[in-house]
């Protein structure tokens, strides 16, 4: 029997870099697991939509789909939008079994991706003890999502950075520029900004603008199609398709 189809559900953006990055990431997932069918859909702004992809998969004879939200925290889209779309699809397509996987974060693999992007931006291991880090996320009005970002920042503080501050591009405070300036006021010698976002777009651009305005020394790239992130997508897929208490080898 064929394994379930992995359906990666991204938010979507008017910025063409967003969809290009999502497709590059799903391409890396395919490369890491040959033979797995990987489909991509978007909640808004981009095609194809989630309902259209599920309808096509059902018409092509797929029996099971693992729907994976390409989201870093459990906020509105993960709790409301995607479950609603999937419920409607289950009602229309009763022969297609659809499971929703968990969101991507938090995960050590995401922290590893952040580390990769910071190294690529020029942060060396010897720089870390004298560098303050701004963990800049998209932001959310959901308290659970904000608490997760704050907890990740606390965890990163224990990996050698002299200070770590969370920041948000929307919905929550502080903004990236304010977090950078706070670290400067505290006497931090160097400041690096790490966008905790998957793909380019309006909010990542706002993070970059804030880092530049406040004079951050380092601005890392978005997480993008990193191998660690592709591995995390497969981990979430495996977790959703295997019943609790079962093993992959069972």
Short mmCIF file of N, CA, C and O in Angstrom, two decimals, residues 35 40-41 43 51 68 75 89 112 115 126 145 148 158 160 163-164 174 193 203 212 223 227 242-243:
data_model
loop_
_atom_site.label_atom_id
_atom_site.label_comp_id
_atom_site.label_asym_id
_atom_site.label_seq_id
_atom_site.Cartn_x
_atom_site.Cartn_y
_atom_site.Cartn_z
N UNK A 35 10.25 8.63 -3.39
CA UNK A 35 9.09 7.75 -3.39
C UNK A 35 7.91 8.29 -2.63
O UNK A 35 6.78 7.82 -2.81
N UNK A 40 1.75 20.46 -2.48
CA UNK A 40 1.81 21.77 -1.83
C UNK A 40 0.52 22.52 -2.10
O UNK A 40 0.00 22.51 -3.21
N UNK A 41 0.00 23.19 -1.06
CA UNK A 41 -1.20 24.01 -1.21
C UNK A 41 -1.05 25.25 -0.34
O UNK A 41 -0.22 25.29 0.58
N UNK A 43 -3.17 28.58 1.77
CA UNK A 43 -4.43 29.05 2.35
C UNK A 43 -4.98 30.25 1.58
O UNK A 43 -6.19 30.40 1.42
N UNK A 51 -8.45 23.08 -0.85
CA UNK A 51 -9.55 22.25 -1.37
C UNK A 51 -9.27 21.68 -2.76
O UNK A 51 -9.58 20.51 -3.03
N UNK A 68 0.08 18.87 6.57
CA UNK A 68 1.09 19.43 7.47
C UNK A 68 1.10 20.96 7.38
O UNK A 68 1.48 21.52 6.35
N UNK A 75 -1.06 28.97 16.34
CA UNK A 75 -1.86 30.18 16.45
C UNK A 75 -3.14 29.99 15.63
O UNK A 75 -3.58 28.87 15.38
N UNK A 89 -13.35 19.53 3.64
CA UNK A 89 -12.86 18.57 2.64
C UNK A 89 -13.28 17.15 3.01
O UNK A 89 -13.66 16.36 2.13
N UNK A 112 18.51 24.38 15.11
CA UNK A 112 19.66 24.06 14.27
C UNK A 112 19.63 24.87 12.97
O UNK A 112 20.67 25.31 12.47
N UNK A 115 20.77 28.33 13.73
CA UNK A 115 22.23 28.34 13.84
C UNK A 115 22.90 28.33 12.48
O UNK A 115 23.90 29.03 12.25
N UNK A 126 33.27 31.82 18.14
CA UNK A 126 33.90 32.71 19.11
C UNK A 126 33.18 34.02 19.32
O UNK A 126 33.44 34.74 20.30
N UNK A 145 1.13 31.22 21.24
CA UNK A 145 2.20 31.40 20.26
C UNK A 145 3.28 32.34 20.79
O UNK A 145 4.48 32.08 20.62
N UNK A 148 5.45 30.56 23.33
CA UNK A 148 6.40 29.64 22.71
C UNK A 148 7.65 30.38 22.25
O UNK A 148 8.78 29.93 22.47
N UNK A 158 20.74 29.80 26.84
CA UNK A 158 21.60 28.81 27.50
C UNK A 158 22.58 28.15 26.54
O UNK A 158 23.31 27.23 26.93
N UNK A 160 24.93 29.92 24.93
CA UNK A 160 26.16 30.70 24.87
C UNK A 160 26.02 32.16 24.51
O UNK A 160 26.97 32.93 24.72
N UNK A 163 23.03 37.42 25.53
CA UNK A 163 21.64 37.78 25.82
C UNK A 163 20.80 37.40 24.61
O UNK A 163 21.29 37.39 23.49
N UNK A 164 19.53 37.08 24.86
CA UNK A 164 18.60 36.77 23.77
C UNK A 164 17.28 37.48 24.08
O UNK A 164 16.77 37.39 25.19
N UNK A 174 8.08 43.43 21.75
CA UNK A 174 8.67 44.57 21.05
C UNK A 174 8.92 44.30 19.57
O UNK A 174 8.96 43.14 19.14
N UNK A 193 20.43 39.52 14.47
CA UNK A 193 18.98 39.31 14.33
C UNK A 193 18.75 38.04 13.54
O UNK A 193 19.27 37.90 12.42
N UNK A 203 6.32 40.53 6.27
CA UNK A 203 6.76 40.57 7.66
C UNK A 203 8.26 40.33 7.81
O UNK A 203 8.93 41.04 8.57
N UNK A 212 18.07 46.86 10.28
CA UNK A 212 18.92 47.87 9.65
C UNK A 212 18.76 49.22 10.33
O UNK A 212 19.76 49.92 10.59
N UNK A 223 14.51 31.07 7.47
CA UNK A 223 14.85 29.65 7.62
C UNK A 223 14.93 28.96 6.26
O UNK A 223 15.86 28.18 6.01
N UNK A 227 18.16 21.93 5.02
CA UNK A 227 17.99 20.47 5.18
C UNK A 227 17.39 20.10 6.54
O UNK A 227 16.62 19.14 6.63
N UNK A 242 1.78 7.57 12.14
CA UNK A 242 1.96 6.40 13.00
C UNK A 242 1.08 6.54 14.23
O UNK A 242 1.19 7.53 14.95
N UNK A 243 0.20 5.60 14.53
CA UNK A 243 -0.63 5.68 15.72
C UNK A 243 0.22 5.77 16.99
O UNK A 243 1.33 5.25 17.05
#
